[in-house]
Short mmCIF file of C-alpha atoms in Angstrom, two decimals:
data_model
loop_
_atom_site.label_atom_id
_atom_site.label_comp_id
_atom_site.label_asym_id
_atom_site.label_seq_id
_atom_site.Cartn_x
_atom_site.Cartn_y
_atom_site.Cartn_z
CA MET R 189 5.40 -84.84 64.70
CA SER R 190 7.14 -83.17 62.24
CA LYS R 191 10.21 -80.98 62.94
CA THR R 192 10.25 -77.53 62.79
CA VAL R 193 13.32 -76.24 60.34
CA LEU R 194 14.38 -72.32 61.00
CA VAL R 195 16.57 -71.20 57.70
CA VAL R 196 18.87 -68.11 57.95
CA ASP R 197 19.59 -65.84 54.88
CA ASP R 198 19.75 -62.29 53.94
CA SER R 199 19.25 -63.74 50.26
CA THR R 200 15.20 -64.71 49.89
CA MET R 201 16.04 -65.96 46.39
CA MET R 202 18.69 -68.47 48.27
CA ARG R 203 16.18 -69.29 51.20
CA LYS R 204 13.70 -70.62 48.55
CA ILE R 205 16.43 -72.40 46.81
CA VAL R 206 17.28 -73.94 50.32
CA ILE R 207 13.67 -74.63 51.13
CA ARG R 208 12.75 -75.73 47.43
CA ASN R 209 15.52 -78.69 48.13
CA ILE R 210 14.54 -79.87 51.38
CA ASP R 211 10.41 -80.08 50.04
CA GLU R 212 12.10 -81.96 46.76
CA ALA R 213 14.44 -83.96 49.23
CA GLY R 214 10.98 -85.22 50.85
CA PHE R 215 11.44 -84.10 54.76
CA LYS R 216 7.98 -83.65 56.13
CA VAL R 217 8.77 -80.40 58.18
CA LYS R 218 7.69 -76.95 59.44
CA ILE R 219 10.36 -74.14 57.91
CA VAL R 220 10.48 -70.74 59.51
CA GLU R 221 12.59 -67.96 58.06
CA ALA R 222 14.69 -65.08 59.48
CA GLU R 223 16.44 -62.51 56.67
CA ASP R 224 19.79 -62.18 59.45
CA GLY R 225 20.92 -63.48 62.53
CA ALA R 226 19.99 -60.68 65.12
CA GLN R 227 15.94 -61.72 63.74
CA ALA R 228 16.87 -65.64 63.45
CA LEU R 229 18.00 -65.15 67.22
CA LYS R 230 14.87 -63.45 68.40
CA VAL R 231 12.55 -66.61 66.37
CA PHE R 232 14.84 -68.96 68.06
CA MET R 233 14.07 -67.51 71.27
CA GLN R 234 10.73 -68.12 71.13
CA GLY R 235 11.60 -72.22 71.27
CA GLY R 236 9.78 -74.65 68.53
CA ILE R 237 13.03 -75.00 66.61
CA ASP R 238 14.83 -78.31 65.82
CA ILE R 239 17.74 -77.51 63.03
CA VAL R 240 18.70 -74.05 62.17
CA ILE R 241 20.22 -74.05 58.44
CA SER R 242 22.39 -70.14 58.23
CA ASP R 243 24.32 -68.33 55.71
CA TRP R 244 27.77 -66.65 57.05
CA ASN R 245 27.85 -63.22 55.51
CA MET R 246 24.74 -61.80 56.64
CA PRO R 247 23.42 -57.76 57.99
CA ASN R 248 23.06 -57.15 61.76
CA MET R 249 24.47 -60.44 63.16
CA ASN R 250 26.48 -62.90 60.58
CA GLY R 251 25.94 -66.73 60.81
CA LEU R 252 29.11 -67.07 62.78
CA THR R 253 28.05 -64.67 65.95
CA LEU R 254 24.51 -66.42 65.66
CA ILE R 255 25.91 -69.70 66.37
CA LYS R 256 27.55 -68.74 69.23
CA GLU R 257 24.26 -66.97 70.71
CA ILE R 258 22.79 -70.05 70.29
CA ARG R 259 25.25 -71.99 71.71
CA LYS R 260 25.26 -69.69 74.81
CA THR R 261 21.32 -70.64 75.60
CA ASP R 262 19.91 -73.55 77.46
CA LEU R 263 17.39 -73.94 74.35
CA GLY R 264 20.50 -74.08 71.63
CA LYS R 265 23.11 -76.05 73.61
CA THR R 266 22.08 -79.08 71.12
CA VAL R 267 20.51 -78.14 68.50
CA PRO R 268 21.86 -79.01 65.01
CA ILE R 269 22.97 -76.09 63.24
CA PHE R 270 24.18 -76.52 59.61
CA MET R 271 26.30 -73.69 58.11
CA VAL R 272 25.28 -73.13 54.58
CA THR R 273 27.51 -70.63 52.33
CA THR R 274 29.81 -69.29 50.10
CA GLU R 275 32.73 -69.18 52.45
CA GLY R 276 34.45 -72.61 51.93
CA SER R 277 38.09 -72.25 52.80
CA ALA R 278 39.23 -74.63 55.36
CA ASP R 279 40.53 -71.86 58.29
CA ASN R 280 36.34 -71.27 57.42
CA VAL R 281 35.31 -74.58 58.52
CA LYS R 282 37.34 -74.77 61.29
CA GLU R 283 36.48 -71.63 62.56
CA ALA R 284 32.70 -72.79 62.15
CA VAL R 285 32.44 -75.43 63.89
CA LEU R 286 34.61 -74.14 66.64
CA ALA R 287 31.45 -72.19 67.22
CA GLY R 288 29.56 -74.71 67.01
CA ALA R 289 28.18 -75.56 63.49
CA THR R 290 27.04 -79.30 63.45
CA ASN R 291 28.07 -79.48 59.77
CA TYR R 292 29.42 -77.07 57.04
CA LEU R 293 27.65 -77.20 52.99
CA VAL R 294 29.51 -74.70 50.63
CA LYS R 295 27.28 -73.13 47.98
CA PRO R 296 26.74 -74.12 45.22
CA PHE R 297 25.95 -77.30 46.64
CA THR R 298 23.84 -80.24 45.22
CA ALA R 299 20.32 -81.46 46.18
CA GLU R 300 21.78 -84.83 47.47
CA ALA R 301 24.48 -83.14 49.44
CA LEU R 302 21.70 -81.29 51.54
CA LYS R 303 19.61 -83.66 51.78
CA SER R 304 22.51 -86.26 52.89
CA LYS R 305 23.55 -83.83 55.49
CA LEU R 306 20.20 -83.35 57.02
CA SER R 307 19.25 -86.62 56.90
CA LYS R 308 21.10 -87.28 60.13
CA VAL R 309 19.32 -85.20 61.60
CA ILE R 310 15.63 -85.50 60.48
CA THR R 311 13.96 -88.66 60.81
CA MET A 282 61.00 -51.72 31.49
CA ASN A 283 57.39 -51.31 33.49
CA GLU A 284 55.41 -53.45 31.00
CA LYS A 285 51.90 -54.88 32.35
CA THR A 286 51.74 -58.32 32.24
CA LEU A 287 48.41 -60.70 31.33
CA ASP A 288 47.63 -63.51 33.45
CA VAL A 289 44.78 -65.11 31.78
CA THR A 290 44.47 -68.32 33.66
CA ILE A 291 42.98 -65.89 36.42
CA ILE A 292 39.48 -66.47 34.62
CA ASN A 293 40.21 -70.40 34.92
CA PRO A 294 38.63 -70.54 38.85
CA PHE A 295 35.78 -68.04 37.13
CA ILE A 296 35.24 -70.17 34.77
CA ASN A 297 35.07 -73.39 37.09
CA ALA A 298 32.72 -72.27 39.56
CA THR A 299 30.15 -71.14 36.77
CA LEU A 300 29.76 -73.98 35.49
CA ALA A 301 29.94 -75.45 39.40
CA CYS A 302 27.12 -73.39 40.45
CA LEU A 303 24.46 -73.92 37.34
CA SER A 304 25.37 -77.86 37.55
CA GLN A 305 25.13 -78.40 40.75
CA MET A 306 22.13 -75.58 42.29
CA ALA A 307 20.38 -75.15 38.83
CA LYS A 308 21.33 -78.88 36.88
CA ILE A 309 22.31 -77.01 33.77
CA GLU A 310 25.58 -78.40 31.49
CA SER A 311 27.27 -75.32 30.37
CA LYS A 312 30.00 -75.55 28.18
CA ARG A 313 32.66 -73.20 27.35
CA GLU A 314 33.01 -71.69 23.81
CA ARG A 315 35.78 -69.19 23.70
CA ILE A 316 37.73 -67.19 25.89
CA PHE A 317 38.64 -63.59 24.87
CA VAL A 318 39.83 -59.89 25.70
CA LYS A 319 36.69 -57.73 25.48
CA SER A 320 37.33 -54.60 23.97
CA SER A 321 33.70 -53.35 24.57
CA ASN A 322 31.49 -51.74 27.39
CA LYS A 323 28.56 -53.25 26.47
CA MET A 324 27.21 -55.90 28.55
CA HIS A 325 26.51 -59.33 26.49
CA GLY A 326 22.93 -59.64 28.22
CA SER A 327 20.20 -57.44 29.46
CA VAL A 328 20.40 -58.60 32.68
CA SER A 329 24.22 -58.91 34.70
CA GLY A 330 25.04 -59.69 37.73
CA ILE A 331 28.21 -57.81 39.39
CA ILE A 332 30.56 -58.13 42.41
CA GLY A 333 33.12 -56.00 43.65
CA LEU A 334 36.91 -57.85 44.29
CA THR A 335 39.41 -56.29 46.50
CA ASN A 336 42.54 -56.99 47.56
CA GLY A 337 44.68 -59.44 45.92
CA ILE A 338 42.49 -59.05 42.54
CA THR A 339 41.39 -55.24 42.12
CA GLY A 340 38.42 -55.68 39.99
CA SER A 341 34.96 -56.71 38.95
CA VAL A 342 33.40 -60.33 37.86
CA ALA A 343 30.39 -60.15 36.12
CA VAL A 344 27.67 -63.18 34.72
CA SER A 345 25.60 -61.63 32.06
CA PHE A 346 22.50 -63.19 30.42
CA PRO A 347 19.86 -62.30 27.74
CA GLN A 348 16.56 -61.93 29.02
CA ASN A 349 15.15 -65.50 28.33
CA LEU A 350 18.27 -67.32 29.54
CA ALA A 351 18.48 -65.94 32.80
CA ARG A 352 14.39 -66.30 33.33
CA LEU A 353 14.98 -70.01 32.63
CA ILE A 354 18.01 -70.78 34.71
CA VAL A 355 16.48 -69.05 37.81
CA ALA A 356 13.48 -71.14 37.10
CA ARG A 357 15.85 -73.70 37.17
CA LEU A 358 16.87 -72.51 40.89
CA LEU A 359 13.60 -72.38 42.14
CA GLY A 360 11.72 -74.92 40.54
CA ASP A 361 9.42 -72.77 39.32
CA ALA A 362 7.60 -72.49 36.05
CA PRO A 363 10.07 -69.64 33.42
CA GLU A 364 6.28 -67.61 33.09
CA LYS A 365 6.07 -66.98 37.25
CA LEU A 366 8.87 -65.19 37.74
CA SER A 367 8.78 -61.54 37.94
CA ASP A 368 11.56 -59.11 36.72
CA ALA A 369 12.77 -58.99 40.36
CA VAL A 370 12.90 -62.26 40.82
CA ILE A 371 14.88 -62.86 38.45
CA GLY A 372 17.44 -60.33 39.23
CA ASP A 373 17.64 -62.10 42.53
CA GLY A 374 18.69 -65.01 41.12
CA ILE A 375 21.36 -63.49 38.78
CA GLY A 376 22.74 -61.76 41.86
CA GLU A 377 22.97 -65.46 43.78
CA VAL A 378 24.48 -66.71 40.28
CA ALA A 379 27.06 -64.18 40.53
CA ASN A 380 27.72 -64.58 44.63
CA MET A 381 28.24 -68.47 43.78
CA VAL A 382 30.58 -67.65 41.10
CA ALA A 383 32.72 -64.63 42.84
CA GLY A 384 32.49 -67.30 46.13
CA GLY A 385 33.83 -70.24 44.29
CA ALA A 386 36.78 -68.22 42.58
CA LYS A 387 37.49 -66.48 46.31
CA ARG A 388 37.86 -70.33 47.82
CA ALA A 389 40.10 -71.18 44.86
CA PHE A 390 42.71 -68.43 45.15
CA ALA A 391 42.43 -68.92 48.79
CA GLU A 392 45.88 -69.72 49.51
CA THR A 393 47.57 -67.82 46.85
CA GLU A 394 48.85 -64.13 46.04
CA HIS A 395 45.47 -63.51 44.32
CA ARG A 396 43.44 -64.15 47.46
CA PHE A 397 40.95 -61.35 47.02
CA ASN A 398 37.44 -60.10 49.09
CA ILE A 399 33.89 -60.10 47.40
CA SER A 400 31.36 -57.10 47.58
CA THR A 401 27.57 -57.99 47.99
CA PRO A 402 26.22 -58.43 44.39
CA THR A 403 24.52 -56.01 42.10
CA VAL A 404 22.23 -56.23 39.27
CA ILE A 405 21.57 -54.35 36.19
CA MET A 406 18.76 -55.29 33.86
CA GLY A 407 18.01 -53.43 30.71
CA ASP A 408 18.90 -53.99 26.84
CA GLN A 409 22.21 -51.64 25.69
CA THR A 410 23.45 -51.29 28.81
CA SER A 411 27.45 -51.00 29.42
CA MET A 412 29.85 -51.59 32.18
CA PHE A 413 33.17 -49.04 32.60
CA ASN A 414 36.25 -50.51 34.45
CA PRO A 415 38.70 -47.44 35.10
CA ALA A 416 41.96 -47.64 33.41
CA PRO A 417 44.47 -49.80 33.66
CA ALA A 418 41.74 -52.91 33.88
CA VAL A 419 41.26 -54.80 31.35
CA THR A 420 38.64 -57.69 30.84
CA ILE A 421 38.98 -61.53 30.23
CA ALA A 422 36.06 -62.92 28.96
CA CYS A 423 34.40 -66.27 28.61
CA GLU A 424 31.25 -67.17 26.65
CA PHE A 425 29.35 -70.17 27.38
CA SER A 426 26.18 -72.26 25.68
CA THR A 427 23.76 -74.00 27.60
CA SER A 428 22.09 -76.86 27.53
CA ILE A 429 19.07 -75.51 27.61
CA SER A 430 18.93 -72.86 25.27
CA LYS A 431 20.32 -73.75 21.91
CA ASP A 432 20.31 -70.30 20.43
CA GLU A 433 21.70 -68.17 23.49
CA THR A 434 24.80 -67.63 25.28
CA PHE A 435 26.05 -66.14 28.44
CA LEU A 436 28.90 -64.29 29.67
CA ILE A 437 31.79 -63.97 32.67
CA GLU A 438 33.90 -61.64 32.18
CA ILE A 439 36.83 -60.55 34.99
CA ALA A 440 37.94 -56.88 34.96
CA PHE A 441 40.93 -56.45 36.53
CA ARG A 442 44.19 -54.92 37.06
CA PRO A 443 47.58 -56.26 35.52
CA ASN A 444 50.30 -56.31 37.66
CA LYS A 445 53.41 -54.45 36.97
CA GLU A 446 56.49 -56.39 36.39
#
């Protein structure tokens, strides 16, 4: 059964770019989209999400808070969460990992980099 | 003396971020053609993404493309045919390019005195557009050629207030 990936970004363009990269990498997954952290949390709580890929800076609820909220739930204790963001300082990475991010990718990124990180959780 | 000094090396992280953005996200090789102090307010192209900079550097960064080149770049970003893209999609794409250029430079400056914050992108479209940066801001620009359109170039421009010495 294919896995379901929740792609969270307030930029429609960036969601499309991430989804294109997932598709071109050959992963056979179902994609669900959300345009901010608050919407993403609602979608996540409905169940069925296997992987979360989230931006950091978004209105309503940012990616860092989203990670913390997901990790508080029973559903979200082990789900892989990838932060894909322009916020790439060492402090940012540390903060995201401490909040519960599984992995971190800085924009701009190559298709190969995204594929490499996702291949560890999509089999 | 209260002379103002202009550190033109401030543009270098923006140049590197531009090259990385187009190479990594769109598989487009760009070449730096020239760096100059821009005296005109007129934008280089008809699609421009602008990001405000605050704190360590106060000003803005703009990426400006001719319409055709903007279309080709966004098509590469999305993996779509250029002719299928609407103006709105092209604008979104150039906004993302501006965001990644500013974000890349922000990372490069993170541990320096120039550390700055960035705004969300604004995109302006249309021929003969201008951008005014209040004095005493100066604008340093870099013109690039690309591997996908030999007859067109694009520009990044950094407008900022010089430090007082």
